mmCIF file of C-alpha atoms in Angstrom:
data_model
loop_
_atom_site.group_PDB
_atom_site.id
_atom_site.type_symbol
_atom_site.label_atom_id
_atom_site.label_comp_id
_atom_site.label_asym_id
_atom_site.label_seq_id
_atom_site.Cartn_x
_atom_site.Cartn_y
_atom_site.Cartn_z
ATOM 1 C CA UNK A 10 1.224 21.870 38.592
ATOM 2 C CA UNK A 11 3.997 18.837 39.181
ATOM 3 C CA UNK A 12 4.543 19.636 42.287
ATOM 4 C CA UNK A 13 0.951 20.595 43.556
ATOM 5 C CA UNK A 14 0.121 16.381 41.666
ATOM 6 C CA UNK A 15 2.978 14.961 43.809
ATOM 7 C CA UNK A 16 1.711 16.647 46.993
ATOM 8 C CA UNK A 17 -1.699 15.752 46.694
ATOM 9 C CA UNK A 18 -0.763 11.775 45.784
ATOM 10 C CA UNK A 19 -2.150 11.951 42.605
ATOM 11 C CA UNK A 20 -0.539 8.843 41.344
ATOM 12 C CA UNK A 21 -2.029 7.046 43.808
ATOM 13 C CA UNK A 22 -5.944 7.802 43.264
ATOM 14 C CA UNK A 23 -5.099 7.307 39.506
ATOM 15 C CA UNK A 24 -2.690 4.993 37.716
ATOM 16 C CA UNK A 25 -1.352 7.082 34.802
ATOM 17 C CA UNK A 26 2.016 8.619 33.234
ATOM 18 C CA UNK A 27 1.127 12.540 33.494
ATOM 19 C CA UNK A 28 3.342 14.493 31.640
ATOM 20 C CA UNK A 29 3.202 18.466 32.308
ATOM 21 C CA UNK A 30 4.780 20.591 29.927
ATOM 22 C CA UNK A 31 7.540 22.753 31.650
ATOM 23 C CA UNK A 32 9.365 23.753 28.166
ATOM 24 C CA UNK A 33 10.878 20.815 25.156
ATOM 25 C CA UNK A 34 11.517 17.304 26.527
ATOM 26 C CA UNK A 35 14.651 16.291 26.836
ATOM 27 C CA UNK A 36 16.214 12.803 25.819
ATOM 28 C CA UNK A 37 16.587 11.388 29.739
ATOM 29 C CA UNK A 38 13.053 12.340 30.042
ATOM 30 C CA UNK A 39 11.574 11.356 26.792
ATOM 31 C CA UNK A 40 14.074 7.546 27.309
ATOM 32 C CA UNK A 41 12.692 7.094 30.573
ATOM 33 C CA UNK A 42 8.959 8.163 29.792
ATOM 34 C CA UNK A 43 8.882 5.347 27.003
ATOM 35 C CA UNK A 44 10.603 2.881 29.093
ATOM 36 C CA UNK A 45 8.240 3.246 31.649
ATOM 37 C CA UNK A 46 5.175 2.583 29.683
ATOM 38 C CA UNK A 47 6.477 -0.189 28.175
ATOM 39 C CA UNK A 48 6.733 -1.288 31.468
ATOM 40 C CA UNK A 49 3.864 -0.207 33.618
ATOM 41 C CA UNK A 50 1.445 -1.045 30.413
ATOM 42 C CA UNK A 51 -0.736 2.526 31.448
ATOM 43 C CA UNK A 52 -1.644 5.429 29.305
ATOM 44 C CA UNK A 53 0.463 8.218 28.992
ATOM 45 C CA UNK A 54 -1.034 11.520 29.384
ATOM 46 C CA UNK A 55 -0.176 15.182 28.648
ATOM 47 C CA UNK A 56 -0.677 18.007 30.104
ATOM 48 C CA UNK A 57 0.360 21.261 28.742
ATOM 49 C CA UNK A 58 -0.644 24.511 27.940
ATOM 50 C CA UNK A 59 -3.386 25.494 25.491
ATOM 51 C CA UNK A 60 -1.060 27.202 23.227
ATOM 52 C CA UNK A 61 0.960 26.264 19.955
ATOM 53 C CA UNK A 62 3.913 25.546 22.041
ATOM 54 C CA UNK A 63 2.137 23.307 24.210
ATOM 55 C CA UNK A 64 1.218 21.433 21.375
ATOM 56 C CA UNK A 65 4.883 21.270 20.307
ATOM 57 C CA UNK A 66 5.973 19.678 23.449
ATOM 58 C CA UNK A 67 3.112 17.183 22.890
ATOM 59 C CA UNK A 68 5.069 16.251 19.436
ATOM 60 C CA UNK A 69 8.117 15.877 20.820
ATOM 61 C CA UNK A 70 6.818 13.142 23.095
ATOM 62 C CA UNK A 71 4.559 11.525 20.406
ATOM 63 C CA UNK A 72 6.940 11.842 17.384
ATOM 64 C CA UNK A 73 10.202 12.855 18.602
ATOM 65 C CA UNK A 74 12.320 15.754 17.940
ATOM 66 C CA UNK A 75 13.431 16.332 14.325
ATOM 67 C CA UNK A 76 16.963 16.721 15.118
ATOM 68 C CA UNK A 77 16.821 13.489 16.329
ATOM 69 C CA UNK A 78 14.731 12.049 13.917
ATOM 70 C CA UNK A 79 17.054 9.084 13.569
ATOM 71 C CA UNK A 80 16.837 7.562 16.900
ATOM 72 C CA UNK A 81 12.869 8.151 16.885
ATOM 73 C CA UNK A 82 11.587 5.035 17.899
ATOM 74 C CA UNK A 83 13.592 4.692 21.149
ATOM 75 C CA UNK A 84 12.424 8.046 22.398
ATOM 76 C CA UNK A 85 8.777 8.187 21.806
ATOM 77 C CA UNK A 86 5.700 7.421 22.480
ATOM 78 C CA UNK A 87 3.518 7.691 19.833
ATOM 79 C CA UNK A 88 -0.135 7.070 21.723
ATOM 80 C CA UNK A 89 0.590 9.824 23.914
ATOM 81 C CA UNK A 90 -2.820 11.529 24.505
ATOM 82 C CA UNK A 91 -3.138 15.046 25.001
ATOM 83 C CA UNK A 92 -5.238 15.381 28.531
ATOM 84 C CA UNK A 93 -5.885 19.071 28.897
ATOM 85 C CA UNK A 94 -5.858 21.866 28.988
ATOM 86 C CA UNK A 95 -7.811 22.140 25.667
ATOM 87 C CA UNK A 96 -8.613 24.748 23.729
ATOM 88 C CA UNK A 97 -12.822 23.532 24.719
ATOM 89 C CA UNK A 98 -12.156 23.361 28.102
ATOM 90 C CA UNK A 99 -12.439 26.796 28.566
ATOM 91 C CA UNK A 100 -15.764 27.404 28.060
ATOM 92 C CA UNK A 101 -17.016 23.895 29.096
ATOM 93 C CA UNK A 102 -14.687 25.119 33.139
ATOM 94 C CA UNK A 103 -16.201 29.062 32.639
ATOM 95 C CA UNK A 104 -12.606 30.139 32.693
ATOM 96 C CA UNK A 105 -12.374 33.022 33.596
ATOM 97 C CA UNK A 106 -11.263 35.900 31.000
ATOM 98 C CA UNK A 107 -8.230 37.120 32.956
ATOM 99 C CA UNK A 108 -6.472 33.610 32.778
ATOM 100 C CA UNK A 109 -7.386 33.582 28.678
ATOM 101 C CA UNK A 110 -4.545 34.996 27.034
ATOM 102 C CA UNK A 111 -4.449 37.099 23.482
ATOM 103 C CA UNK A 112 -2.563 35.150 20.912
ATOM 104 C CA UNK A 113 -0.098 36.814 19.925
ATOM 105 C CA UNK A 114 1.081 37.522 16.088
ATOM 106 C CA UNK A 115 4.229 34.574 16.656
ATOM 107 C CA UNK A 116 1.532 32.418 17.885
ATOM 108 C CA UNK A 117 -0.777 32.245 15.437
ATOM 109 C CA UNK A 118 1.680 31.467 13.001
ATOM 110 C CA UNK A 119 3.046 28.548 14.724
ATOM 111 C CA UNK A 120 -0.562 27.401 15.292
ATOM 112 C CA UNK A 121 -1.084 27.684 11.654
ATOM 113 C CA UNK A 122 2.384 25.753 10.857
ATOM 114 C CA UNK A 123 1.332 23.386 12.978
ATOM 115 C CA UNK A 124 -1.978 22.869 11.530
ATOM 116 C CA UNK A 125 0.189 21.430 8.383
ATOM 117 C CA UNK A 126 2.088 19.384 10.382
ATOM 118 C CA UNK A 127 1.059 14.962 9.822
ATOM 119 C CA UNK A 128 1.194 14.642 13.164
ATOM 120 C CA UNK A 129 -1.660 17.090 13.716
ATOM 121 C CA UNK A 130 -3.519 15.599 10.561
ATOM 122 C CA UNK A 131 -3.758 12.475 12.062
ATOM 123 C CA UNK A 132 -5.875 13.069 14.544
ATOM 124 C CA UNK A 133 -8.875 15.166 13.853
ATOM 125 C CA UNK A 134 -9.834 16.083 17.255
ATOM 126 C CA UNK A 135 -6.462 17.698 17.475
ATOM 127 C CA UNK A 136 -6.900 19.535 13.985
ATOM 128 C CA UNK A 137 -10.456 20.721 15.321
ATOM 129 C CA UNK A 138 -8.597 21.704 19.130
ATOM 130 C CA UNK A 139 -6.199 23.678 17.158
ATOM 131 C CA UNK A 140 -8.599 25.330 14.848
ATOM 132 C CA UNK A 141 -10.593 26.758 18.022
ATOM 133 C CA UNK A 142 -7.551 28.318 19.494
ATOM 134 C CA UNK A 143 -6.618 29.819 16.687
ATOM 135 C CA UNK A 144 -10.260 30.962 15.883
ATOM 136 C CA UNK A 145 -10.735 32.168 19.244
ATOM 137 C CA UNK A 146 -6.706 33.856 19.270
ATOM 138 C CA UNK A 147 -6.809 32.197 22.964
ATOM 139 C CA UNK A 148 -4.596 30.586 25.132
ATOM 140 C CA UNK A 149 -4.451 29.711 28.582
ATOM 141 C CA UNK A 150 -1.413 28.274 30.998
ATOM 142 C CA UNK A 151 -2.449 25.209 32.594
ATOM 143 C CA UNK A 152 -1.886 27.260 36.135
ATOM 144 C CA UNK A 153 -4.935 29.217 35.193
ATOM 145 C CA UNK A 154 -7.152 26.291 36.463
ATOM 146 C CA UNK A 155 -5.377 27.836 40.044
ATOM 147 C CA UNK A 156 -8.242 30.246 39.358
ATOM 148 C CA UNK A 157 -10.474 28.192 41.198
ATOM 149 C CA UNK A 158 -8.641 27.268 43.983
ATOM 150 C CA UNK A 159 -5.400 25.541 44.336
ATOM 151 C CA UNK A 160 -6.371 21.945 44.290
ATOM 152 C CA UNK A 161 -9.255 21.945 41.685
ATOM 153 C CA UNK A 162 -6.470 20.549 39.124
ATOM 154 C CA UNK A 163 -5.831 17.504 41.289
ATOM 155 C CA UNK A 164 -9.577 17.463 42.971
ATOM 156 C CA UNK A 165 -11.794 18.145 40.545
ATOM 157 C CA UNK A 166 -10.450 18.621 36.736
ATOM 158 C CA UNK A 167 -8.319 15.895 36.396
ATOM 159 C CA UNK A 168 -10.098 13.511 38.123
ATOM 160 C CA UNK A 169 -13.237 14.360 35.771
ATOM 161 C CA UNK A 170 -11.475 14.123 32.748
ATOM 162 C CA UNK A 171 -10.007 10.937 33.450
ATOM 163 C CA UNK A 172 -12.969 9.564 35.014
ATOM 164 C CA UNK A 173 -15.009 10.662 31.500
ATOM 165 C CA UNK A 174 -11.469 9.422 29.095
ATOM 166 C CA UNK A 175 -11.772 12.725 27.940
ATOM 167 C CA UNK A 176 -8.798 13.124 26.173
ATOM 168 C CA UNK A 177 -7.660 12.976 22.724
#
């Protein structure tokens, strides 16, 4: 997804910072993101998988990691927004059934544990999305959007969400 955004020069069309999830964020990335946000004063949006692990990645950018809580100020973006992939997008964008994955027992447990976290409870829209995910027991990776074509993310999905302010 990152390469698609870069190849399509998405950044020229929409002045914002979009973080794509690819594993847990490292310290250098978090520090760079914090500095870019402070310097450029543009929104920071997370485009992560619609699963509990995507939310955990989002939480590290937002709140910091528990292991480095002593240095969370210089490594966090508390006002980061969840751009997608949202569980509510599955039906809104008619994501094909073969792109929707069944949540494992471990996914469900992680999701239930996340519902108890303060950073989730502070945002009722995040709670609603996570509850929807747990209710339907489905998840999806952001790459699932490529089922609509290789430029769907940069030509349709993200532009539509950004123009509408469809993030939480």
